[in-house]
Each structure stands twice: as C-alpha cells, then as structure tokens.
Coordinates of C-alpha atoms in Angstrom, one line a residue:
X29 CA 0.0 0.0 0.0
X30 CA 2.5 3.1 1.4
X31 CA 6.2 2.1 0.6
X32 CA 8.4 2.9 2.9
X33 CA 11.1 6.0 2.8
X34 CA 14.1 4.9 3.6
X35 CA 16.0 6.6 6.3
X36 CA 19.0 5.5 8.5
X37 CA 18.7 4.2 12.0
X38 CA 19.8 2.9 15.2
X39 CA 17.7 1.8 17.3
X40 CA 18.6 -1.3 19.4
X41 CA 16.2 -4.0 20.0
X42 CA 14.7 -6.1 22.9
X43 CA 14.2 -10.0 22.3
X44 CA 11.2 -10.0 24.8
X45 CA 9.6 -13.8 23.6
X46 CA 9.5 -17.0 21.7
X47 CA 7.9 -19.9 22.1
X48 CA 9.3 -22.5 20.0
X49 CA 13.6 -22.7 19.2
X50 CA 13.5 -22.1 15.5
X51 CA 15.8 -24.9 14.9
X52 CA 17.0 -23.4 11.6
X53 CA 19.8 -25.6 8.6
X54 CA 23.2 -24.1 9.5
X55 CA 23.3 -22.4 6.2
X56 CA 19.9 -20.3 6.5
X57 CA 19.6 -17.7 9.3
X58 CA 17.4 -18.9 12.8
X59 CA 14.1 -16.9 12.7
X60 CA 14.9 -15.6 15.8
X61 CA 18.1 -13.9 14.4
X62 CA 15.8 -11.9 11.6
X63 CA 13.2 -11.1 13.8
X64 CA 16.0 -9.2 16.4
X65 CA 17.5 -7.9 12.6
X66 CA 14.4 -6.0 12.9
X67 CA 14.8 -4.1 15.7
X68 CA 18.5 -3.6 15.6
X69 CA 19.8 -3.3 12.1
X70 CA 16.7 -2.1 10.9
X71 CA 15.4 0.0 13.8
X72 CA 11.8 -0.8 14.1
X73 CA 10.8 -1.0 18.1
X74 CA 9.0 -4.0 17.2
X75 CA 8.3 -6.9 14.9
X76 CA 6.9 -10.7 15.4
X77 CA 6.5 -13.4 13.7
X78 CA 4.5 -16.2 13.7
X79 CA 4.7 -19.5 11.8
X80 CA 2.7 -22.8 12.2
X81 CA 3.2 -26.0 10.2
X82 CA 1.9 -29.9 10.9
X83 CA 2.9 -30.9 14.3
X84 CA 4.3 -27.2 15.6
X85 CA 3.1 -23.3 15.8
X86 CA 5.9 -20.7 16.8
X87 CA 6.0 -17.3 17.9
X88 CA 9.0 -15.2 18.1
X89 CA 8.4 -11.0 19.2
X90 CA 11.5 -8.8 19.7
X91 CA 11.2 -5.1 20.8
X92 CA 8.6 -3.0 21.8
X93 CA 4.9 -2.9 21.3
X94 CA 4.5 0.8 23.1
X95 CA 7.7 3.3 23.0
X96 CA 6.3 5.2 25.6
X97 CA 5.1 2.7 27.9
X98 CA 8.1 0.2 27.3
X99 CA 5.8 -2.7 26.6
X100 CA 6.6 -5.8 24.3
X101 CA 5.1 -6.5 21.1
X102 CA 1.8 -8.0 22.4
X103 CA 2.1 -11.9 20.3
X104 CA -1.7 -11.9 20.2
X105 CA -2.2 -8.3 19.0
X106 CA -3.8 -6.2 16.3
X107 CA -2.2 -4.1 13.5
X108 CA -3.2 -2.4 10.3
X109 CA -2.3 -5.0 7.5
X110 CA -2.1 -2.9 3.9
X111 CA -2.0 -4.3 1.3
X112 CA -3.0 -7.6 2.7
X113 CA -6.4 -6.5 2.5
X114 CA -6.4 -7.4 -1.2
X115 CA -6.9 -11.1 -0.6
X116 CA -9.6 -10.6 1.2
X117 CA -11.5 -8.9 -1.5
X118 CA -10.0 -10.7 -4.5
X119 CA -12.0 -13.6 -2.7
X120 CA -15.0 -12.1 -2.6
X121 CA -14.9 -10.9 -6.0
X122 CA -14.2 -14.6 -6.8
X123 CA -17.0 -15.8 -4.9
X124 CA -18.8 -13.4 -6.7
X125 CA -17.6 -14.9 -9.9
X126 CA -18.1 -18.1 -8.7
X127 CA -21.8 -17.4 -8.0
X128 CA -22.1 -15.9 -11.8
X129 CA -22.7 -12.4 -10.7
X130 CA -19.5 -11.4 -12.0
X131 CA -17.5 -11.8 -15.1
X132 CA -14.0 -12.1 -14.7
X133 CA -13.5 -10.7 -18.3
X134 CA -16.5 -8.4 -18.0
X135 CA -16.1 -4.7 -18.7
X136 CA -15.8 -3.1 -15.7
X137 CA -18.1 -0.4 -16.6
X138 CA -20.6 -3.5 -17.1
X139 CA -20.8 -3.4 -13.1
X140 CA -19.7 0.3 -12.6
X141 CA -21.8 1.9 -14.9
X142 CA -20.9 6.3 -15.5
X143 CA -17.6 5.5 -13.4
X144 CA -14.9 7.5 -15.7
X145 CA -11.9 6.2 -16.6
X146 CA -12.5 2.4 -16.5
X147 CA -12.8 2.0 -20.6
X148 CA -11.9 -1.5 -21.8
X149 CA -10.7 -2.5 -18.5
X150 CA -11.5 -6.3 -17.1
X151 CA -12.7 -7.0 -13.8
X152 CA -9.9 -9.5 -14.1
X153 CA -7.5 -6.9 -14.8
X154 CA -8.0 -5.1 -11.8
X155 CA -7.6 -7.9 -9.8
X156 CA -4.1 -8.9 -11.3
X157 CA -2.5 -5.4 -11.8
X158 CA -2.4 -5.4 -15.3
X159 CA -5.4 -2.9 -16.3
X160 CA -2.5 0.5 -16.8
X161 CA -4.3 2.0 -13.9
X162 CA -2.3 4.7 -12.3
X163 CA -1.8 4.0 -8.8
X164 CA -3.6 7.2 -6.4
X165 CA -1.1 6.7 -4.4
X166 CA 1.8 7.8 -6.5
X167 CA 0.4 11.4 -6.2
X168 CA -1.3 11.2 -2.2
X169 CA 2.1 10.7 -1.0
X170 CA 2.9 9.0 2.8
X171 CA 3.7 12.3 3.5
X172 CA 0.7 13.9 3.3
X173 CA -1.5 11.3 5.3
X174 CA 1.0 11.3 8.3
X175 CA 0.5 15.1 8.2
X176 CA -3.2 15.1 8.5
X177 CA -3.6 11.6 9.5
X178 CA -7.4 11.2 10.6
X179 CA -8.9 12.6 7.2
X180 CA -11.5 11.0 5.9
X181 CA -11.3 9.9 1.9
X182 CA -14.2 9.7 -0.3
X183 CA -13.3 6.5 -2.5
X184 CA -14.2 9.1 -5.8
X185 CA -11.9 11.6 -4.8
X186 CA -9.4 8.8 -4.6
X187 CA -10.4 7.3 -8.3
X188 CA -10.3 11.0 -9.6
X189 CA -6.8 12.0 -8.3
X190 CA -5.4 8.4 -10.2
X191 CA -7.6 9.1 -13.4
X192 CA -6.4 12.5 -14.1
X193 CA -3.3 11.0 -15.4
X194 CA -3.1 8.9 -18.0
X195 CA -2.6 5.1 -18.0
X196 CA 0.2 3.4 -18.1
X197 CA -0.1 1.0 -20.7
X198 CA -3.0 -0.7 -22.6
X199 CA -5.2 -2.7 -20.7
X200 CA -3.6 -6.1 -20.2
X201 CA -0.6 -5.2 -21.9
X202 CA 1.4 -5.1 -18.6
X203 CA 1.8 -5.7 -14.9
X204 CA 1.9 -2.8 -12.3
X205 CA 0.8 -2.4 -9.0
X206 CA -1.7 0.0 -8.5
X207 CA -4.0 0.5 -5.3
X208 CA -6.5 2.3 -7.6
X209 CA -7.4 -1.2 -9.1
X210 CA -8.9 -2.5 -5.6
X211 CA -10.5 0.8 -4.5
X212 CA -12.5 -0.2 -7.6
X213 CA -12.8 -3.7 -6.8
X214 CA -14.2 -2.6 -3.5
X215 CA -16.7 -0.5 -5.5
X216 CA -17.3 -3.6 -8.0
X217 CA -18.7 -5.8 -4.8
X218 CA -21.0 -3.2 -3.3
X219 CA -22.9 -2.8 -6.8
X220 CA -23.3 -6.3 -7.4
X221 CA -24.4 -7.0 -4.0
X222 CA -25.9 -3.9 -2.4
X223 CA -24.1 -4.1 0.7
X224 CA -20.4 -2.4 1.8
X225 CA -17.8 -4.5 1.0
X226 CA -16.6 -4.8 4.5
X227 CA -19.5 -6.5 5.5
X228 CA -19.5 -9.1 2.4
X229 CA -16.2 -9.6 3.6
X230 CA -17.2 -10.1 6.8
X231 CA -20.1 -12.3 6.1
X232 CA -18.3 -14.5 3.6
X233 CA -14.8 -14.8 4.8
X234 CA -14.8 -13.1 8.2
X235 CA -17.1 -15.3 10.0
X236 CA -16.7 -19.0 8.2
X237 CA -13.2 -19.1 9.1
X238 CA -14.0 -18.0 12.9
X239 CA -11.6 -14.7 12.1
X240 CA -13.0 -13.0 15.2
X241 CA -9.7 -10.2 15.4
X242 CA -10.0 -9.1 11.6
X243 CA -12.2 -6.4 10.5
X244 CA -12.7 -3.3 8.0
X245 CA -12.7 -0.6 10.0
X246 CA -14.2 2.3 7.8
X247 CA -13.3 5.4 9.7
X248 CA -12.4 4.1 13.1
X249 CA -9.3 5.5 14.0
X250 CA -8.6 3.2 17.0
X251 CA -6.8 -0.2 16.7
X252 CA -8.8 -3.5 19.0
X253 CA -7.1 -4.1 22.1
X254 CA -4.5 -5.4 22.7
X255 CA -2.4 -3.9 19.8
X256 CA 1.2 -2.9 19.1
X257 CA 1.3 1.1 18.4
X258 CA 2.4 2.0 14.9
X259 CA 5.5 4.4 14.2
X260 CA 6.8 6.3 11.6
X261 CA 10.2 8.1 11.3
X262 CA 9.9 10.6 7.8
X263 CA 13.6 11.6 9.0
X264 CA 16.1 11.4 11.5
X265 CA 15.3 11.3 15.2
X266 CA 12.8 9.5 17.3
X267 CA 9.8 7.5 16.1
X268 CA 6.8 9.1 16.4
X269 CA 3.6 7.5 17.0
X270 CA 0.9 7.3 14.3
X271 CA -1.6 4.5 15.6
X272 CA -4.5 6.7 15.2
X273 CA -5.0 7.3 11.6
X274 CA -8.5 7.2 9.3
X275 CA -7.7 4.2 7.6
X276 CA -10.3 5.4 4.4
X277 CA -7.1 6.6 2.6
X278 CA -6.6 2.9 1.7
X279 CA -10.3 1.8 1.4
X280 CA -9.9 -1.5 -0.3
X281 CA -6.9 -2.0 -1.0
X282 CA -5.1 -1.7 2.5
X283 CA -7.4 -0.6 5.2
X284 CA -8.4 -3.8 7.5
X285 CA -6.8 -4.7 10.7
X286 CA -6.0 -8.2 11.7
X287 CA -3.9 -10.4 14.0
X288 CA -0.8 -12.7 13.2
X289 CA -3.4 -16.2 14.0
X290 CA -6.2 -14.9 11.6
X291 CA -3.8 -14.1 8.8
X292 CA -2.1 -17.7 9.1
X293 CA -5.7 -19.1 9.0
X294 CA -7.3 -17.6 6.1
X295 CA -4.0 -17.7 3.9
X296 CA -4.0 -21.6 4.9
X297 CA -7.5 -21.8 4.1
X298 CA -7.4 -19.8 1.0
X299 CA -4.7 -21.5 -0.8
X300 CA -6.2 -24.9 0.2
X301 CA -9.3 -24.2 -1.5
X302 CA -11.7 -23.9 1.4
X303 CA -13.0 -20.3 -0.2
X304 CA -13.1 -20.4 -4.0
X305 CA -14.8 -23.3 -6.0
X306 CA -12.1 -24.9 -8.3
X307 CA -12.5 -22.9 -11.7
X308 CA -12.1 -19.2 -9.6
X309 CA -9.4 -21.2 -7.2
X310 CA -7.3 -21.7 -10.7
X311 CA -8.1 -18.2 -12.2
X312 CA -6.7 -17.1 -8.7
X313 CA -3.6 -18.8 -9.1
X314 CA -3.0 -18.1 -13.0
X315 CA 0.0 -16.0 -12.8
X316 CA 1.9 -13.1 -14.8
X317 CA 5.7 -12.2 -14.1
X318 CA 5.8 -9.0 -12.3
X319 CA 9.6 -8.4 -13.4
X320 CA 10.8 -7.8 -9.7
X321 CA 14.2 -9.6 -8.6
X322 CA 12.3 -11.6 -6.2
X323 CA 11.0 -13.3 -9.1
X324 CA 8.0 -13.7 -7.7
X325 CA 4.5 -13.7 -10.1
X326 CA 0.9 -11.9 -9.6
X327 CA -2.3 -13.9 -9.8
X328 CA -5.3 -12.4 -8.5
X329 CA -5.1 -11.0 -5.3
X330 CA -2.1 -13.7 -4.4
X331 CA 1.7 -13.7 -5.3
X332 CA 3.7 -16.9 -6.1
X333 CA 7.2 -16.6 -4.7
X334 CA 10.4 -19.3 -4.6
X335 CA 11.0 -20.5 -1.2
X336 CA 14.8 -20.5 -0.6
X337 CA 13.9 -24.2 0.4
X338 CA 12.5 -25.8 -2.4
X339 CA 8.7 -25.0 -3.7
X340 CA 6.7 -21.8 -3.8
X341 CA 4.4 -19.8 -1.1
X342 CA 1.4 -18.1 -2.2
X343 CA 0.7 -14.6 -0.1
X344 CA 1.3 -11.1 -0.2
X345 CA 2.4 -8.1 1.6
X346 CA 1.2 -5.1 3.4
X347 CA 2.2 -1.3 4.4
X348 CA 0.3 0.9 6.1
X349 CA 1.4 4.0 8.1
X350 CA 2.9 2.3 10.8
X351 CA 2.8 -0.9 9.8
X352 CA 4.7 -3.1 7.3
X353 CA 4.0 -7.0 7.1
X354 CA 4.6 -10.1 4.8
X355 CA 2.5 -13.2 4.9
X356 CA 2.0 -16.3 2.9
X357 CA 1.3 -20.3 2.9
X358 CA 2.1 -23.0 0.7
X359 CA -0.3 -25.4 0.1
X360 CA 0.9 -28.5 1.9
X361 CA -0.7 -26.8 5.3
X362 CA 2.7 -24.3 6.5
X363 CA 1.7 -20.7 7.3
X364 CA 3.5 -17.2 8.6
X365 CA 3.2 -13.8 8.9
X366 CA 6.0 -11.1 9.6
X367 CA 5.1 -7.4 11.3
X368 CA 7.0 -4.8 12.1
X369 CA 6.1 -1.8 13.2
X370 CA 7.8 1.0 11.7
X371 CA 6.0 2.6 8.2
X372 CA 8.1 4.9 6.8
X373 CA 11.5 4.9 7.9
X374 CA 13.0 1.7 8.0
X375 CA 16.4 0.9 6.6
X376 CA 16.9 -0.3 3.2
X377 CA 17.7 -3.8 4.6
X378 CA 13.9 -4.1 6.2
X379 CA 12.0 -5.6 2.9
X380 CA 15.0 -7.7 2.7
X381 CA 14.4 -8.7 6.0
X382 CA 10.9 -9.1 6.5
X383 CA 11.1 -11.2 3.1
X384 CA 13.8 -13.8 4.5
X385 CA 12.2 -13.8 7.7
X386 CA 9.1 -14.9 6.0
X387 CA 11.2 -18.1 4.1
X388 CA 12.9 -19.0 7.0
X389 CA 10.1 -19.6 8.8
X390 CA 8.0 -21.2 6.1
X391 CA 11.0 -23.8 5.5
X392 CA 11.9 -24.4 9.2
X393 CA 7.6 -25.2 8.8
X394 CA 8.5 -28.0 6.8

C-alpha cells in the first residue's frame, strides 16, 4: 500500500519472547536472528513473527509494542495489514464470480456503470494489476497522510486523483501495481451485491473461518485491544507514534486490521481451496511475471514466490502508516506472517528482512 522512505537508524532492539527454538539448517539464518535484525539493524521497536506447520506453531516477538510505555510486542495483538487487504477482497470478487454475478472478463463499466476512466478494462485486470491504472497513491504521498492523518477519503476523490493522469499501458498489456485497481474492486462488490464491502467480507470470509480479530474498520481511527502502536520516522530522530489514523485513505486496497493467527488461517484456508470453488481457485492462481528480482508472479489478489527451500508460497504483503508485514502459505498446510512496526522509515535492509524472515520460517515449517 504506502512504501516505505528509507532513512538510516539505530535503534537497538529487545528480544522480549519465543515460544518454540527455531531450529533453523546451518546455512539459513534462525528466525529468531531476523526477527532481532528488525529491531537492531533495521530500527523498528518491534516486529513478530509467527509460523505454524503440521505438528508445531511458533511465535517469536523482539522489541517494543509501546515506546512510551516500554511494553513488548503483544504476540496476540492487532495491527493495520495494507495491502494484505487485497486477498480478502479478491476472494470475494471470486466468490462473486463463482456465484455468476461477476465476469471475470467483463467490462468493468458493465458493473460500474458512468464510473470514468475504466474504458476497456476487465474485472480480471484489476484484480491482477495489469489494467494500466495509475496507482492514487503515486500522487497522495505518505507524507501527506501522516500530516493530517485522521482525514476522511471519499473512494471518488481517490479514483479521480489516479484518473487524471493517463494510464500506463494498454489494458492487459502489462503488470503494475496500483491500489487504484482494488479501490474499484471494493466499488465492484457493493454494486453487485448492495451491501459495503466490509460487510461481504465479513459475512463471507470473516465469520466461516472463525476470524474474530480481523475487520474493515471504515473510519475508526482506534486499533482493537490489545495492539502494538504504529510508528513512523519521515527523517532522523525518534519514532513518532501514528496509531490513530482514518484508515479510508486505503479503502480496499489496504485498510483492514487483523492479528498474526487470523492471517495464518485464512492464507491456509485460502490457498487450500476452502473459499473459492475450483475454476475461480485456478483463475486465482493463473500468474503473470511482475519483473521484480524476487522473481515472484501476480495472480489475483495472491503472489507466487520461490522459497529458498524448495517450492513456492502463495501470499502477499502489506504497508500501512505504521505498519509493514509479509505473509504467505504454501499449500501442503505451512503458514506465517512477519510485522514490524515501523512505516516509513526503515532501513533499506527491512523488505530484505521481513522477506527472509518470511522463508525462513516457512522452510523451518516444513
């Protein structure tokens, strides 16, 4: 959702828990080595992770929850996910498609009639980043939120401030990643089904998975309790606290809240096939290169990246101001998710980071 501005730091960090030894090969770094990375090298005050496979669940937490009040990052807390959020509603626009109210190859503008600058773009398009969309984003910069951070944000102001430049390439013609795509995703659901698209989300994914610490949050500025705070650090100095913010800036494509458990669960259950019938399941999972060095590959709503181990994990990531985190699962049953909580101002080394803290803890899964 935001990327993160990177700026030097140096802040030290806490190992405060972890419940299982990580038990890593001697040639791939221990989980709990990464996860103290964090919050030394990289300078967040706190990140976690969390990883469960057949027979074991871990959870490692270094650093600090609260600055202020010098609390750990709670292992069972709440954070703003980004970009994470797009799962969620690629699913429901599956089920959707699943249910033949929506054409994956549809015209948008067959489901958003009078919505400008849509013209021969594919529902399906949106969902995998390759419609030429320009991405809001790129002109509402992190900046500006963190400076009036409880603004509210009409979702057409948002789709006017992207279409007033002009695309990127021809529909289908190329990958990029553009936020602008789910705001209109989000817009797609509540036509076809006359409700917000928080609350299909919460009626079709939310409450069959038992996901009680996951929501959409609309304009509540507040995170559930018990949560870690979120910080930013747009230069050098101190990190200041951001944890209230209106999360409508990223409405659809990065503004629900969930916990380290209910992420695990719903990727596990996701790429297992426990949400999508089989046809929208392999529509999901029907990839295009994205060109990134990770060499990782967009489906819909779902990235495919190598595992340093052998295979692939399916699962995306997420920033939001004050938050950055990476999740996935493969699809034998392993599951993790990686927060910090620091968005901007991490070091350049913190994607890095987050990333092979993700793999590590997928393959030690195994």
């Amino acid at each position: 959702m935001f990327r993160r501005t990177i700026v030097a730091t140096g802040l030290a960090g806490v190992t405060v828990m972890a419940t299982a030894a990580p038990g890593a090969a001697a040639e791939r770094p221990s989980l709990r080595q990464l996860v103290d990375r964090l919050t030394a090298a990289d300078g967040a005050p706190g990140a976690l992770a969390a990883a469960e496979g057949a027979r074991r669940r871990t959870v490692v937490t270094s650093g600090l929850g609260d600055v202020g009040a010098g609390t750990p990052v709670p292992a069972d807390g709440h954070w703003r996910i980004g970009s994470i959020t797009k799962p969620f509603v690629a699913t429901v626009v599956l089920q959707l498609a699943g249910e033949d109210a929506v054409a994956l190859d549809a015209p948008v503008e067959r489901y958003l009639p009078g919505v400008r600058g849509v013209a021969g773009v594919t529902v399906r398009q949106l969902l995998q980043h390759t419609s030429g969309l320009p991405d809001y984003l790129a002109y509402l910069t992190p900046q500006r939120v963190i400076e009036h951070p409880l603004d509210h944000h009409e979702r057409e102001d948002l789709l006017a401030i992207a279409t007033a430049h002009p695309r990127l390439f021809p529909p289908g013609k190329g990958w990029s990643y553009s936020n602008t795509n789910y705001l209109l995703a989000s817009m797609l659901i509540e036509k076809t089904t006359g409700r917000p698209y928080g609350e299909e989300i919460e009626r079709r994914v939310l409450r069959p998975l038992n996901l009680s610490g996951t929501s959409v949050p609309g304009d509540a500025p507040d995170l559930p309790e018990p949560h870690a705070r979120g910080y930013v650090r747009p230069g050098p100095g101190a990190p200041l606290d951001l944890t209230r913010l209106n999360p409508s800036v990223a409405a659809g494509g990065g503004n629900m809240v969930s916990t380290a458990d209910d992420l695990n669960r719903f990727l596990a259950a996701l790429v297992r096939g426990r949400l999508l019938k089989r046809p929208q399941m392999r529509a999901m999972m029907t990839t295009v290169p994205t060109g990134r060095a990770s060499g990782d590959e967009y489906g819909l709503g779902l990235q495919r990246t190598p595992l340093p181990c052998g295979g692939h994990y399916w699962g995306h990531d997420g920033d939001m101001i004050g938050f950055t985190t990476v999740a996935g699962a493969t699809t034998d049953g392993r599951r993790a998710t990686v927060m910090a909580n620091l968005n901007p101002g991490g070091t350049e080394a913190q994607d890095d980071d987050l990333n092979a803290a993700l793999t590590t803890a997928l393959c030690e899964a195994h």
